[in-house]
Amino acid sequence: MIRSENGYFGEFGGRYVPEILLPALTELETMFNELRDDPSFWQEYLTLTQEFSGRPTPLTPLRRLSKELGGAQIWLKREDLNHSGAHKVNNVLGQGLLVQRMGKKRVIAETGAGQHGLATAIMAARLGLDATIYMGADDIERQYSNVFWMRQLGAEVVGVETGARTLKEALDEALRDWAASVETTHYVLGTVCGPAPFPELVAYFQSVISQEMKQQAMAQIGRLPDEVVACVGGGSNAIGAFAAFLDDPEVALVGVEAGGISLKDGEHSIRMLPNTGETGIAQGYKTLFLQNEDGQLGDTHSIAAGLDYVGVSPILAHLSQTGRVTPDMALDTEVTEAFKLLMKTEGIIPALESSHALAGGFKRAKTMRPDQHIVINLSGRGDKDIFNIARAFPQPEWSDFLQRESERAKELFDATKEGN
Ligand SMILES: *Cc1c(COP(=O)(O)O)cnc(C)c1O
């Protein structure tokens, strides 16, 4: 399993935060260290995910598609079948249990596309906690359906009006809240990034994905897969899919980043391939960040909001540096092709993030033999994301429909604001 050395994975990781946040991080680390090797805590976590989120998620063979591509046998790990439609809820439920153990009553989070905010609001409602979700005002406009549901679930959604009114400003605002409320409040970090102990703690909860995958592969294939492929935003679904295989060198582990429009600066979100990310310290930790010559964080692009991030997990930065994880990338055009192919051949609607793993996995499967097996982690489902996906497939006959629907949804959303 994944263990840091004093919060570091090789040269990456650490805890670079204002003094005022140190006691909360230490408290969290102490609680986590007490519980991580306690089988009854892991069992409590598994029971919550089983009763509430539908775990274990299936391992689905893609028989028709494997035949069509003519290479390896392709399997999907179905994180899309979790409650709320993605793997994010695994981590959030786990942190919810830690919050209860620490005796805190309130959680805060920041969210860009809204998925992590929604998962946090769902967890808070289930466990009886107060939730405040910070979101850039522009992101609120774009992601009104997630905001609508967060409010219905009882969470307070705070629109942040400063700066560019997006995720970065929401993060600053959430940290300001936490500095003033650490005694009563837990900050729910959404991925395997940020200051220690968050990367290790999020990896611990997400490792449920590969633990199940391993058992299912033994039962359904009769041996371990030859490759496991996952998309990489912050890295939590990838590390979740890889963790149980780290000591099985016969299983290749492949992380697919967003190649975006092109490999030009500002048109992609690739941090682990050569000549992309460089070591730096930002947002409380040390990792590979996309940066310009002056060390300022660079611009990123991805067709999938969840992969549009300037840093990457210190755990993955380390594992790619040591060669255990192979970085790969998929361009927007390859992603939309893979998306359509899965839908039409197998009847599964993937998230755009997950379609990066599909694009990378399909390409690799074609070069493999039919007696080999490749598991692709399907991190989330796409049908909850209809507007963003429809926009990714520009078709003139849809534009009126999209315009009308988004206006209607905004009206509905505005109507809930007054009542919130
Ligand atoms: C958020 C998200 C991701 C990216 O986050 P990771 O931490 O890299 O896993 C990937 N897929 C889906 C469906 C998401 O919602």
Tab-separated table of N, CA and C in Angstrom, residues 253-365:
chain	number	residue	atom	x	y	z
A	253	LEU	N	0.992	-0.272	-15.310
A	253	LEU	CA	0.069	0.754	-14.825
A	253	LEU	C	0.252	1.999	-15.684
A	254	VAL	N	-0.856	2.454	-16.286
A	254	VAL	CA	-0.764	3.549	-17.263
A	254	VAL	C	-1.705	4.680	-16.870
A	255	GLY	N	-1.166	5.882	-16.716
A	255	GLY	CA	-1.964	7.063	-16.380
A	255	GLY	C	-2.100	7.965	-17.592
A	256	VAL	N	-3.337	8.244	-18.003
A	256	VAL	CA	-3.567	9.030	-19.219
A	256	VAL	C	-3.965	10.462	-18.848
A	257	GLU	N	-3.150	11.414	-19.267
A	257	GLU	CA	-3.432	12.818	-19.005
A	257	GLU	C	-4.130	13.449	-20.213
A	258	ALA	N	-4.632	14.683	-20.001
A	258	ALA	CA	-5.394	15.363	-21.051
A	258	ALA	C	-4.452	16.067	-22.020
A	259	GLY	N	-4.376	15.536	-23.260
A	259	GLY	CA	-3.550	16.161	-24.294
A	259	GLY	C	-4.212	17.392	-24.894
A	260	GLY	N	-5.512	17.572	-24.619
A	260	GLY	CA	-6.224	18.777	-25.048
A	260	GLY	C	-6.206	18.964	-26.550
A	261	ILE	N	-6.014	20.228	-26.961
A	261	ILE	CA	-6.064	20.584	-28.384
A	261	ILE	C	-4.732	20.255	-29.047
A	262	SER	N	-3.640	20.588	-28.365
A	262	SER	CA	-2.308	20.317	-28.914
A	262	SER	C	-1.312	20.354	-27.761
A	263	LEU	N	-0.050	20.058	-28.059
A	263	LEU	CA	0.968	20.048	-27.006
A	263	LEU	C	1.580	21.429	-26.781
A	264	LYS	N	1.014	22.445	-27.426
A	264	LYS	CA	1.463	23.828	-27.184
A	264	LYS	C	1.096	24.278	-25.763
A	265	ASP	N	1.924	25.153	-25.180
A	265	ASP	CA	1.640	25.690	-23.842
A	265	ASP	C	0.216	26.232	-23.778
A	266	GLY	N	-0.499	25.906	-22.714
A	266	GLY	CA	-1.838	26.450	-22.516
A	266	GLY	C	-2.937	25.668	-23.216
A	267	GLU	N	-2.566	24.680	-24.053
A	267	GLU	CA	-3.607	23.946	-24.799
A	267	GLU	C	-3.767	22.505	-24.318
A	268	HIS	N	-3.144	22.148	-23.189
A	268	HIS	CA	-3.242	20.776	-22.673
A	268	HIS	C	-3.102	20.803	-21.147
A	269	SER	N	-3.240	19.645	-20.519
A	269	SER	CA	-3.006	19.535	-19.065
A	269	SER	C	-2.093	18.331	-18.787
A	270	ILE	N	-1.005	18.214	-19.548
A	270	ILE	CA	-0.053	17.103	-19.349
A	270	ILE	C	1.049	17.580	-18.408
A	271	ARG	N	1.246	16.862	-17.309
A	271	ARG	CA	2.266	17.272	-16.364
A	271	ARG	C	3.369	16.253	-16.189
A	272	MET	N	3.135	14.997	-16.586
A	272	MET	CA	4.114	13.950	-16.275
A	272	MET	C	4.980	13.534	-17.454
A	273	LEU	N	4.600	13.844	-18.681
A	273	LEU	CA	5.441	13.466	-19.824
A	273	LEU	C	6.638	14.421	-19.880
A	274	PRO	N	7.739	13.993	-20.554
A	274	PRO	CA	8.927	14.858	-20.636
A	274	PRO	C	8.576	16.228	-21.223
A	275	ASN	N	9.270	17.247	-20.770
A	275	ASN	CA	9.094	18.628	-21.263
A	275	ASN	C	7.707	19.199	-20.998
A	276	THR	N	7.043	18.748	-19.940
A	276	THR	CA	5.746	19.362	-19.591
A	276	THR	C	5.848	19.951	-18.179
A	277	GLY	N	5.419	19.212	-17.152
A	277	GLY	CA	5.465	19.746	-15.795
A	277	GLY	C	6.887	19.816	-15.251
A	278	GLU	N	7.109	20.800	-14.360
A	278	GLU	CA	8.405	20.894	-13.677
A	278	GLU	C	8.173	20.988	-12.181
A	279	THR	N	9.163	20.508	-11.429
A	279	THR	CA	9.029	20.499	-9.979
A	279	THR	C	8.844	21.912	-9.448
A	280	GLY	N	7.871	22.068	-8.577
A	280	GLY	CA	7.638	23.364	-7.962
A	280	GLY	C	6.829	23.184	-6.688
A	281	ILE	N	6.673	24.268	-5.937
A	281	ILE	CA	5.861	24.229	-4.716
A	281	ILE	C	4.729	25.221	-4.878
A	282	ALA	N	3.493	24.738	-4.742
A	282	ALA	CA	2.315	25.608	-4.801
A	282	ALA	C	1.175	24.883	-4.112
A	283	GLN	N	0.136	25.613	-3.742
A	283	GLN	CA	-1.083	25.024	-3.174
A	283	GLN	C	-0.779	24.040	-2.043
A	284	GLY	N	0.300	24.316	-1.301
A	284	GLY	CA	0.586	23.550	-0.082
A	284	GLY	C	1.453	22.333	-0.250
A	285	TYR	N	1.941	22.037	-1.471
A	285	TYR	CA	2.750	20.823	-1.655
A	285	TYR	C	3.677	20.956	-2.846
A	286	LYS	N	4.603	19.977	-2.921
A	286	LYS	CA	5.619	19.988	-3.973
A	286	LYS	C	5.304	18.897	-4.977
A	287	THR	N	5.214	19.287	-6.246
A	287	THR	CA	4.973	18.277	-7.277
A	287	THR	C	5.380	18.823	-8.637
A	288	LEU	N	5.000	18.113	-9.707
A	288	LEU	CA	5.199	18.604	-11.068
A	288	LEU	C	4.033	19.527	-11.401
A	289	PHE	N	4.362	20.797	-11.649
A	289	PHE	CA	3.341	21.773	-12.049
A	289	PHE	C	3.653	22.266	-13.458
A	290	LEU	N	2.609	22.600	-14.210
A	290	LEU	CA	2.818	23.328	-15.455
A	290	LEU	C	3.143	24.769	-15.078
A	291	GLN	N	4.291	25.274	-15.567
A	291	GLN	CA	4.757	26.598	-15.161
A	291	GLN	C	5.318	27.313	-16.378
A	292	ASN	N	5.318	28.646	-16.316
A	292	ASN	CA	6.025	29.389	-17.364
A	292	ASN	C	7.471	29.638	-16.915
A	293	GLU	N	8.240	30.395	-17.705
A	293	GLU	CA	9.672	30.566	-17.388
A	293	GLU	C	9.918	31.202	-16.019
A	294	ASP	N	8.995	32.067	-15.579
A	294	ASP	CA	9.192	32.726	-14.284
A	294	ASP	C	8.701	31.887	-13.115
A	295	GLY	N	8.294	30.649	-13.383
A	295	GLY	CA	7.803	29.819	-12.287
A	295	GLY	C	6.356	30.107	-11.914
A	296	GLN	N	5.667	30.954	-12.702
A	296	GLN	CA	4.228	31.171	-12.464
A	296	GLN	C	3.455	29.957	-12.981
A	297	LEU	N	2.384	29.566	-12.273
A	297	LEU	CA	1.583	28.439	-12.746
A	297	LEU	C	1.037	28.750	-14.147
A	298	GLY	N	1.089	27.751	-15.030
A	298	GLY	CA	0.691	27.967	-16.416
A	298	GLY	C	-0.804	27.782	-16.634
A	299	ASP	N	-1.249	28.072	-17.857
A	299	ASP	CA	-2.651	27.836	-18.222
A	299	ASP	C	-2.814	26.390	-18.670
A	300	THR	N	-4.019	25.859	-18.453
A	300	THR	CA	-4.285	24.474	-18.842
A	300	THR	C	-5.555	24.421	-19.677
A	301	HIS	N	-5.696	23.349	-20.429
A	301	HIS	CA	-6.948	23.120	-21.144
A	301	HIS	C	-7.260	21.635	-21.173
A	302	SER	N	-8.532	21.300	-20.990
A	302	SER	CA	-9.003	19.949	-21.276
A	302	SER	C	-10.468	20.026	-21.636
A	303	ILE	N	-10.885	19.125	-22.492
A	303	ILE	CA	-12.300	18.986	-22.853
A	303	ILE	C	-13.097	18.530	-21.629
A	304	ALA	N	-12.401	17.941	-20.639
A	304	ALA	CA	-13.039	17.420	-19.424
A	304	ALA	C	-12.624	18.264	-18.226
A	305	ALA	N	-13.596	18.900	-17.578
A	305	ALA	CA	-13.293	19.817	-16.482
A	305	ALA	C	-12.465	19.149	-15.388
A	306	GLY	N	-12.714	17.861	-15.127
A	306	GLY	CA	-12.030	17.163	-14.034
A	306	GLY	C	-10.557	16.887	-14.297
A	307	LEU	N	-10.106	17.070	-15.533
A	307	LEU	CA	-8.684	16.822	-15.833
A	307	LEU	C	-7.911	18.116	-16.042
A	308	ASP	N	-8.614	19.238	-15.924
A	308	ASP	CA	-8.054	20.543	-16.229
A	308	ASP	C	-7.370	21.094	-14.975
A	309	TYR	N	-6.214	20.556	-14.634
A	309	TYR	CA	-5.550	20.936	-13.387
A	309	TYR	C	-4.062	21.092	-13.636
A	310	VAL	N	-3.473	22.069	-12.957
A	310	VAL	CA	-2.105	22.498	-13.244
A	310	VAL	C	-1.042	21.640	-12.540
A	311	GLY	N	-1.448	20.959	-11.446
A	311	GLY	CA	-0.512	20.084	-10.733
A	311	GLY	C	-0.945	18.639	-10.862
A	312	VAL	N	-0.221	17.737	-10.217
A	312	VAL	CA	-0.591	16.328	-10.249
A	312	VAL	C	-0.193	15.722	-8.911
A	313	SER	N	-0.816	14.631	-8.558
A	313	SER	CA	-0.511	14.011	-7.276
A	313	SER	C	0.985	13.782	-7.085
A	314	PRO	N	1.513	14.122	-5.903
A	314	PRO	CA	2.932	13.839	-5.638
A	314	PRO	C	3.220	12.334	-5.695
A	315	ILE	N	2.201	11.513	-5.430
A	315	ILE	CA	2.396	10.057	-5.481
A	315	ILE	C	2.623	9.630	-6.935
A	316	LEU	N	1.814	10.173	-7.844
A	316	LEU	CA	1.983	9.817	-9.259
A	316	LEU	C	3.246	10.432	-9.848
A	317	ALA	N	3.580	11.649	-9.418
A	317	ALA	CA	4.816	12.280	-9.897
A	317	ALA	C	5.989	11.358	-9.548
A	318	HIS	N	5.960	10.830	-8.328
A	318	HIS	CA	7.035	9.940	-7.885
A	318	HIS	C	7.002	8.610	-8.650
A	319	LEU	N	5.821	8.013	-8.759
A	319	LEU	CA	5.725	6.704	-9.432
A	319	LEU	C	6.067	6.805	-10.916
A	320	SER	N	5.831	7.966	-11.536
A	320	SER	CA	6.217	8.086	-12.945
A	320	SER	C	7.730	8.325	-13.033
A	321	GLN	N	8.269	9.032	-12.050
A	321	GLN	CA	9.720	9.247	-12.050
A	321	GLN	C	10.487	7.928	-11.864
A	322	THR	N	9.953	7.028	-11.015
A	322	THR	CA	10.636	5.749	-10.785
A	322	THR	C	10.313	4.733	-11.877
A	323	GLY	N	9.382	5.061	-12.775
A	323	GLY	CA	9.068	4.163	-13.887
A	323	GLY	C	7.971	3.145	-13.580
A	324	ARG	N	7.420	3.143	-12.350
A	324	ARG	CA	6.373	2.158	-12.046
A	324	ARG	C	5.080	2.489	-12.780
A	325	VAL	N	4.798	3.782	-12.919
A	325	VAL	CA	3.611	4.195	-13.680
A	325	VAL	C	4.072	4.804	-15.008
A	326	THR	N	3.448	4.383	-16.094
A	326	THR	CA	3.782	4.909	-17.422
A	326	THR	C	2.820	6.038	-17.761
A	327	PRO	N	3.318	7.265	-17.957
A	327	PRO	CA	2.413	8.341	-18.353
A	327	PRO	C	2.088	8.247	-19.846
A	328	ASP	N	0.864	8.632	-20.176
A	328	ASP	CA	0.419	8.644	-21.566
A	328	ASP	C	-0.541	9.832	-21.690
A	329	MET	N	-0.977	10.138	-22.881
A	329	MET	CA	-1.939	11.239	-23.018
A	329	MET	C	-2.905	10.949	-24.160
A	330	ALA	N	-4.070	11.608	-24.127
A	330	ALA	CA	-5.044	11.474	-25.210
A	330	ALA	C	-5.505	12.874	-25.607
A	331	LEU	N	-5.532	13.129	-26.908
A	331	LEU	CA	-6.009	14.414	-27.426
A	331	LEU	C	-7.540	14.467	-27.388
A	332	ASP	N	-8.090	15.680	-27.338
A	332	ASP	CA	-9.555	15.850	-27.333
A	332	ASP	C	-10.223	15.032	-28.436
A	333	THR	N	-9.633	15.047	-29.646
A	333	THR	CA	-10.245	14.344	-30.780
A	333	THR	C	-10.273	12.834	-30.533
A	334	GLU	N	-9.209	12.292	-29.940
A	334	GLU	CA	-9.172	10.854	-29.647
A	334	GLU	C	-10.196	10.503	-28.564
A	335	VAL	N	-10.377	11.448	-27.647
A	335	VAL	CA	-11.301	11.238	-26.534
A	335	VAL	C	-12.742	11.138	-27.029
A	336	THR	N	-13.120	12.030	-27.939
A	336	THR	CA	-14.507	11.993	-28.417
A	336	THR	C	-14.753	10.730	-29.255
A	337	GLU	N	-13.731	10.280	-29.993
A	337	GLU	CA	-13.873	9.022	-30.748
A	337	GLU	C	-14.107	7.845	-29.799
A	338	ALA	N	-13.294	7.764	-28.744
A	338	ALA	CA	-13.390	6.649	-27.792
A	338	ALA	C	-14.751	6.675	-27.093
A	339	PHE	N	-15.213	7.881	-26.758
A	339	PHE	CA	-16.518	8.079	-26.124
A	339	PHE	C	-17.625	7.456	-26.983
A	340	LYS	N	-17.632	7.824	-28.278
A	340	LYS	CA	-18.670	7.330	-29.189
A	340	LYS	C	-18.577	5.825	-29.362
A	341	LEU	N	-17.346	5.312	-29.472
A	341	LEU	CA	-17.152	3.889	-29.712
A	341	LEU	C	-17.704	3.067	-28.541
A	342	LEU	N	-17.426	3.502	-27.313
A	342	LEU	CA	-17.924	2.746	-26.154
A	342	LEU	C	-19.448	2.777	-26.115
A	343	MET	N	-20.013	3.969	-26.372
A	343	MET	CA	-21.474	4.087	-26.314
A	343	MET	C	-22.138	3.164	-27.313
A	344	LYS	N	-21.668	3.239	-28.560
A	344	LYS	CA	-22.368	2.521	-29.631
A	344	LYS	C	-22.099	1.029	-29.610
A	345	THR	N	-20.926	0.616	-29.091
A	345	THR	CA	-20.602	-0.806	-29.131
A	345	THR	C	-21.017	-1.530	-27.868
A	346	GLU	N	-21.097	-0.817	-26.734
A	346	GLU	CA	-21.347	-1.517	-25.472
A	346	GLU	C	-22.495	-0.939	-24.659
A	347	GLY	N	-23.083	0.177	-25.086
A	347	GLY	CA	-24.228	0.720	-24.354
A	347	GLY	C	-23.885	1.333	-23.014
A	348	ILE	N	-22.679	1.857	-22.889
A	348	ILE	CA	-22.259	2.503	-21.632
A	348	ILE	C	-21.908	3.952	-21.967
A	349	ILE	N	-22.421	4.893	-21.137
A	349	ILE	CA	-22.183	6.316	-21.388
A	349	ILE	C	-21.097	6.814	-20.432
A	350	PRO	N	-19.887	7.032	-20.925
A	350	PRO	CA	-18.794	7.408	-20.030
A	350	PRO	C	-18.711	8.919	-19.799
A	351	ALA	N	-18.087	9.329	-18.691
A	351	ALA	CA	-17.740	10.742	-18.496
A	351	ALA	C	-16.619	11.099	-19.465
A	352	LEU	N	-16.501	12.393	-19.774
A	352	LEU	CA	-15.419	12.813	-20.682
A	352	LEU	C	-14.050	12.563	-20.053
A	353	GLU	N	-13.952	12.727	-18.731
A	353	GLU	CA	-12.685	12.428	-18.045
A	353	GLU	C	-12.296	10.985	-18.313
A	354	SER	N	-13.235	10.077	-18.012
A	354	SER	CA	-12.968	8.644	-18.172
A	354	SER	C	-12.672	8.280	-19.620
A	355	SER	N	-13.213	9.059	-20.555
A	355	SER	CA	-12.990	8.754	-21.971
A	355	SER	C	-11.526	8.930	-22.367
A	356	HIS	N	-10.769	9.686	-21.563
A	356	HIS	CA	-9.322	9.761	-21.794
A	356	HIS	C	-8.683	8.400	-21.517
A	357	ALA	N	-9.120	7.744	-20.443
A	357	ALA	CA	-8.602	6.405	-20.135
A	357	ALA	C	-9.020	5.429	-21.236
A	358	LEU	N	-10.258	5.595	-21.730
A	358	LEU	CA	-10.718	4.723	-22.819
A	358	LEU	C	-9.832	4.907	-24.052
A	359	ALA	N	-9.588	6.170	-24.423
A	359	ALA	CA	-8.780	6.442	-25.628
A	359	ALA	C	-7.397	5.809	-25.479
A	360	GLY	N	-6.772	6.037	-24.326
A	360	GLY	CA	-5.438	5.461	-24.094
A	360	GLY	C	-5.503	3.941	-24.063
A	361	GLY	N	-6.502	3.394	-23.389
A	361	GLY	CA	-6.625	1.941	-23.235
A	361	GLY	C	-6.925	1.243	-24.547
A	362	PHE	N	-7.826	1.816	-25.358
A	362	PHE	CA	-8.170	1.186	-26.647
A	362	PHE	C	-6.934	1.125	-27.545
A	363	LYS	N	-6.177	2.230	-27.546
A	363	LYS	CA	-4.979	2.305	-28.382
A	363	LYS	C	-3.985	1.199	-27.972
A	364	ARG	N	-3.823	1.029	-26.674
A	364	ARG	CA	-2.878	0.014	-26.195
A	364	ARG	C	-3.419	-1.384	-26.464
A	365	ALA	N	-4.736	-1.578	-26.263
A	365	ALA	CA	-5.331	-2.911	-26.447
A	365	ALA	C	-5.085	-3.420	-27.868
